[in-house]
Amino acid sequence: MIRLDGLTKYYGDIRAVHNLSFTVEKGEVFGLLGPNGAGKTTTIRMLTTLTKPTSGRAWVAGHDVVAEPLAVKRSIGIAPQHLNLDGELTARENLEFHAKLYHMPRHERGKRISELLGFVELEKRADDLVEGFSGGMKRRLLIARALMHRPRVLFLDEPTVGLDPVTRRKIWDLIRSLRSEGVTVLLTTHYIEEAEQLCDRVGIINEGQLIALDSPANLKRKLGNFAVEVYHEGRAERRFFPTREEALEYGAEHARCKACDFSVRETNLEDVFIELTGRRFE
Ligand SMILES: Nc1ncnc2c1ncn2[C@@H]1O[C@H](COP(=O)(O)OP(=O)(O)OP(=O)(O)O)[C@@H](O)[C@H]1O
Ligand SMILES: [Mg+2]
């Protein structure tokens, strides 16, 4: 459903995205992870036809993003990183406006709007002005709007940023139910747990380049499923091993001094990210 072939974007001298190539299958939830400025939003903007690539090509739902932007737009829904709802309209009016832009027949609009407002649990606020909504309510409305015209591919740029843990999990459930309906989802996130819980595969990008791509489980396994941290004089040294036994053995051997200590735990995706980029997630 999504294919990138050497996709590259320069803004003047700034190389925002460099030679990205990967595919996303139908019904897959694919996560793009990377530090601030890594090129995640730029990648989404190219895939959603909002920004032209400097070089390389990409296809969404079988359509070339440069040659067939309208066909791409018809197939996709977008929830951008920055909230772009109309605060002076109600939730319902925001959705109605979007439906008109997409030439949805009048008789379909009302039913679809009620269905989606129910889906994101905003039916009670349907006729309130959006400017009075909380951040989490706005995010949920943004997702409802992206789904309005039943897109086959959904792009979510940091869909749960700033949301409380309960609301975040509700959005995960929403995304899972979309996947079960065969919708393909490409999302970006800074939340490791989100990527681990939700994404079938993740691509880690750093300075515009793809540095790893696999399922969360495989990424962790490649690094070693167990992490040992040896503490010495206020510093921690971290190593990874395929088994808990090997990690324990290493810890016992290297934490011999009186002030030393060690711990063993399961490897997580944040470890993978730090090992690969030398940087920590926010
Ligand atoms: N319109 C623009 N004009 C000039 N430079 C831009 C523009 N948009 C993005 N950039 C640059 O491209 C690089 C990638 O930015 P991008 O917004 O894609 O990063 P990101 O991975 O989405 O970061 P974040 O996690 O902070 O959202 C950055 O160096 C940024 O300054
Ligand atoms: Mg971004």
XYZ file of C-alpha atoms and ligand atoms in Angstrom:
314
model
C 0.000 0.000 0.000
C 2.973 2.309 0.541
C 6.271 2.096 -1.313
C 9.245 4.445 -1.128
C 12.142 4.135 -3.514
C 15.120 6.340 -2.714
C 12.874 9.131 -1.451
C 14.938 12.242 -0.707
C 14.142 15.792 0.341
C 16.398 18.803 0.660
C 15.296 22.181 2.008
C 18.086 24.314 0.604
C 21.200 22.812 2.140
C 19.265 20.930 4.818
C 18.980 17.247 4.019
C 15.661 16.414 5.685
C 15.184 12.927 4.182
C 17.863 10.863 2.486
C 17.327 7.887 0.200
C 14.442 6.247 2.086
C 13.254 2.919 0.688
C 10.722 0.617 2.323
C 7.245 -0.805 1.806
C 4.183 -1.064 4.022
C 1.746 -3.918 3.409
C -2.042 -3.727 3.422
C -3.467 -3.842 6.942
C -0.094 -3.190 8.557
C 0.513 -0.646 11.308
C 3.939 0.793 10.563
C 5.729 3.152 12.951
C 8.389 5.706 12.077
C 10.598 6.476 15.071
C 13.330 9.036 15.284
C 14.529 12.049 17.255
C 13.310 15.604 16.632
C 14.236 16.729 13.155
C 14.891 13.181 11.905
C 12.622 13.692 8.896
C 9.444 11.891 9.970
C 7.007 14.704 9.193
C 8.808 15.495 5.943
C 8.419 11.848 4.897
C 4.694 11.945 5.678
C 4.328 15.245 3.820
C 5.882 13.711 0.700
C 3.733 10.569 0.932
C 0.593 12.666 1.335
C 1.509 14.908 -1.651
C 1.941 18.066 0.465
C 5.660 18.380 -0.328
C 7.466 17.352 -3.512
C 10.446 15.017 -3.164
C 13.798 16.346 -4.368
C 14.516 12.898 -5.819
C 13.337 9.325 -5.566
C 9.781 8.079 -5.935
C 6.899 6.897 -3.792
C 3.553 5.204 -4.353
C 0.540 5.149 -2.075
C -2.350 2.769 -2.808
C -0.661 2.119 -6.153
C -0.480 5.775 -7.205
C 2.649 7.828 -7.763
C 2.665 10.699 -5.240
C 4.076 13.191 -7.759
C 2.330 12.099 -10.956
C -1.089 11.253 -9.461
C -1.580 13.448 -6.394
C -5.390 13.492 -6.657
C -5.676 9.713 -6.774
C -3.357 9.524 -3.756
C -5.380 12.132 -1.862
C -8.602 10.207 -2.445
C -7.087 7.062 -0.932
C -5.609 8.567 2.198
C -6.545 10.153 5.492
C -4.170 12.466 7.352
C -3.983 13.471 10.998
C -1.172 16.052 10.995
C 1.276 16.711 13.825
C -0.112 20.202 14.343
C -3.822 20.448 15.083
C -5.501 22.143 12.141
C -9.153 21.993 13.109
C -11.397 25.021 12.798
C -11.956 26.186 16.364
C -14.883 28.414 15.400
C -16.844 25.441 14.103
C -18.395 22.619 16.089
C -17.039 19.067 15.933
C -19.874 18.087 13.589
C -19.300 21.122 11.358
C -15.579 20.338 11.093
C -16.437 16.851 9.842
C -19.151 18.161 7.527
C -16.766 20.635 5.960
C -14.257 17.859 5.333
C -16.966 15.601 3.841
C -17.937 18.355 1.407
C -14.314 18.857 0.379
C -14.228 15.166 -0.466
C -17.547 15.342 -2.345
C -19.217 12.812 -0.105
C -22.905 12.488 -1.021
C -25.175 14.392 1.375
C -27.153 11.308 2.458
C -23.933 9.540 3.521
C -22.469 12.448 5.487
C -24.771 12.586 8.496
C -24.605 8.866 9.145
C -20.829 8.717 8.767
C -20.373 11.728 11.072
C -22.509 10.161 13.837
C -20.685 6.869 13.415
C -17.258 8.514 13.717
C -18.166 10.796 16.604
C -19.319 7.651 18.404
C -16.106 5.875 17.435
C -13.931 8.579 19.034
C -16.383 9.060 21.930
C -17.265 12.648 21.151
C -20.977 12.262 20.414
C -21.952 14.280 23.493
C -19.770 17.189 22.349
C -20.792 17.013 18.680
C -22.379 20.452 18.650
C -19.864 22.287 20.843
C -17.276 24.643 19.392
C -13.900 22.938 18.953
C -12.019 25.881 20.510
C -13.471 24.740 23.850
C -12.152 21.179 23.463
C -9.284 19.712 25.476
C -6.117 18.608 23.667
C -7.151 14.955 23.779
C -10.600 15.720 22.387
C -9.053 17.657 19.513
C -6.675 14.761 18.727
C -9.609 12.336 18.654
C -11.580 14.650 16.373
C -8.557 14.926 14.085
C -8.529 11.135 13.723
C -12.289 11.063 13.086
C -11.827 13.677 10.379
C -9.016 11.665 8.778
C -11.355 8.648 8.603
C -14.371 10.526 7.231
C -14.042 9.474 3.568
C -13.111 5.856 4.436
C -9.445 6.032 3.376
C -7.533 2.835 2.694
C -4.316 4.330 4.046
C -4.047 6.460 7.158
C -1.142 8.740 8.065
C -0.963 9.729 11.732
C 1.814 12.147 12.706
C 2.250 11.792 16.475
C -1.397 10.855 17.056
C -1.130 10.582 20.848
C 1.250 13.416 21.714
C 0.262 15.061 24.982
C -2.550 12.614 25.747
C -3.160 11.032 29.136
C -2.420 7.274 29.393
C -6.092 6.262 29.270
C -6.889 8.369 26.209
C -3.699 7.134 24.555
C -4.828 3.540 25.008
C -8.231 4.391 23.569
C -6.504 5.686 20.463
C -4.442 2.481 20.275
C -7.704 0.516 20.370
C -9.070 2.696 17.582
C -6.000 2.048 15.467
C -6.177 -1.706 16.147
C -9.788 -1.859 15.080
C -8.893 -0.008 11.878
C -6.160 -2.550 11.201
C -8.652 -5.378 11.631
C -10.762 -3.705 8.932
C -7.782 -3.785 6.567
C -6.806 -0.112 6.823
C -3.069 0.475 6.443
C -1.580 2.854 9.011
C 1.709 4.738 8.967
C 2.289 6.638 12.187
C 5.099 8.499 13.863
C 5.658 8.540 17.587
C 8.092 9.501 20.318
C 6.528 7.001 22.683
C 8.482 3.763 22.767
C 5.650 1.870 24.407
C 3.314 2.976 21.645
C 5.596 1.573 18.984
C 6.085 -1.658 20.919
C 2.391 -2.208 21.638
C 0.896 -1.053 18.406
C 3.240 -1.367 15.458
C 3.715 -4.525 13.409
C 7.013 -3.079 12.201
C 8.994 0.022 12.980
C 11.480 1.984 10.920
C 14.019 3.983 12.906
C 15.237 7.087 11.126
C 18.039 9.370 12.144
C 19.173 12.466 10.255
C 16.870 11.554 7.393
C 18.177 8.024 6.955
C 16.616 4.672 7.724
C 18.932 2.908 10.167
C 16.772 -0.107 11.108
C 13.524 -1.695 10.050
C 11.863 -4.748 11.563
C 9.204 -5.898 14.031
C 9.775 -4.669 17.606
C 10.457 -8.271 18.704
C 13.079 -8.825 15.995
C 14.801 -5.503 16.677
C 15.141 -6.457 20.343
C 16.258 -9.989 19.556
C 18.994 -8.715 17.219
C 20.365 -6.601 20.062
C 19.960 -9.391 22.653
C 16.781 -10.006 24.621
C 18.385 -9.310 28.032
C 20.112 -6.164 29.207
C 22.575 -6.069 32.085
C 23.537 -2.769 33.668
C 26.658 -2.670 35.814
C 26.894 0.354 38.136
C 30.266 1.613 39.220
C 31.100 4.991 40.797
C 27.836 6.549 39.645
C 28.189 5.274 36.113
C 26.239 2.554 34.379
C 27.601 0.306 31.688
C 25.053 -1.557 29.604
C 25.496 -4.820 27.681
C 23.054 -7.093 25.876
C 22.866 -10.866 25.798
C 20.575 -13.433 24.173
C 19.785 -15.184 27.470
C 19.172 -14.116 31.070
C 21.854 -16.567 32.257
C 24.562 -14.937 30.148
C 23.481 -11.482 31.328
C 23.577 -12.596 34.992
C 26.971 -14.186 34.503
C 28.386 -11.006 32.984
C 26.898 -8.882 35.777
C 28.284 -11.107 38.535
C 31.723 -11.070 36.970
C 31.901 -7.310 36.396
C 30.251 -6.031 39.577
C 32.900 -7.363 41.953
C 33.969 -4.217 43.811
C 32.255 -3.167 47.039
C 30.541 -0.138 45.513
C 29.454 -2.033 42.394
C 26.034 -3.406 41.652
C 24.190 -4.715 38.626
C 20.701 -5.431 37.352
C 19.290 -7.599 34.603
C 16.082 -6.840 32.732
C 14.429 -7.507 29.390
C 15.602 -5.389 26.472
C 13.148 -2.767 25.210
C 12.832 -0.734 22.054
C 14.379 2.292 23.732
C 17.590 0.270 24.151
C 17.521 -0.473 20.427
C 17.042 3.201 19.652
C 19.867 4.332 21.933
C 22.277 1.697 20.656
C 21.526 2.613 17.048
C 21.463 6.386 17.318
C 23.434 7.132 20.445
C 20.512 9.315 21.435
C 17.735 9.052 23.939
C 14.047 9.601 23.194
C 12.586 12.695 24.758
N 9.417 23.766 5.453
C 10.687 23.574 5.830
N 11.662 24.431 5.480
C 12.944 24.223 5.836
N 13.364 23.173 6.560
C 12.453 22.284 6.954
C 11.066 22.431 6.618
N 10.392 21.378 7.148
C 11.299 20.625 7.781
N 12.539 21.171 7.668
C 13.778 20.595 8.223
O 13.833 19.228 7.858
C 14.358 18.443 8.922
C 13.359 17.362 9.269
O 12.217 17.934 9.868
P 10.893 17.105 10.200
O 9.842 18.065 10.602
O 10.613 16.204 9.064
O 11.383 16.254 11.464
P 10.559 15.288 12.434
O 11.262 13.973 12.418
O 9.122 15.288 12.076
O 10.794 15.961 13.859
P 9.811 16.081 15.165
O 9.988 14.814 15.924
O 10.399 17.238 15.911
O 8.417 16.321 14.682
C 14.665 19.419 10.063
O 16.040 19.754 9.997
C 13.804 20.620 9.731
O 14.385 21.814 10.213
Mg 7.415 15.791 13.038
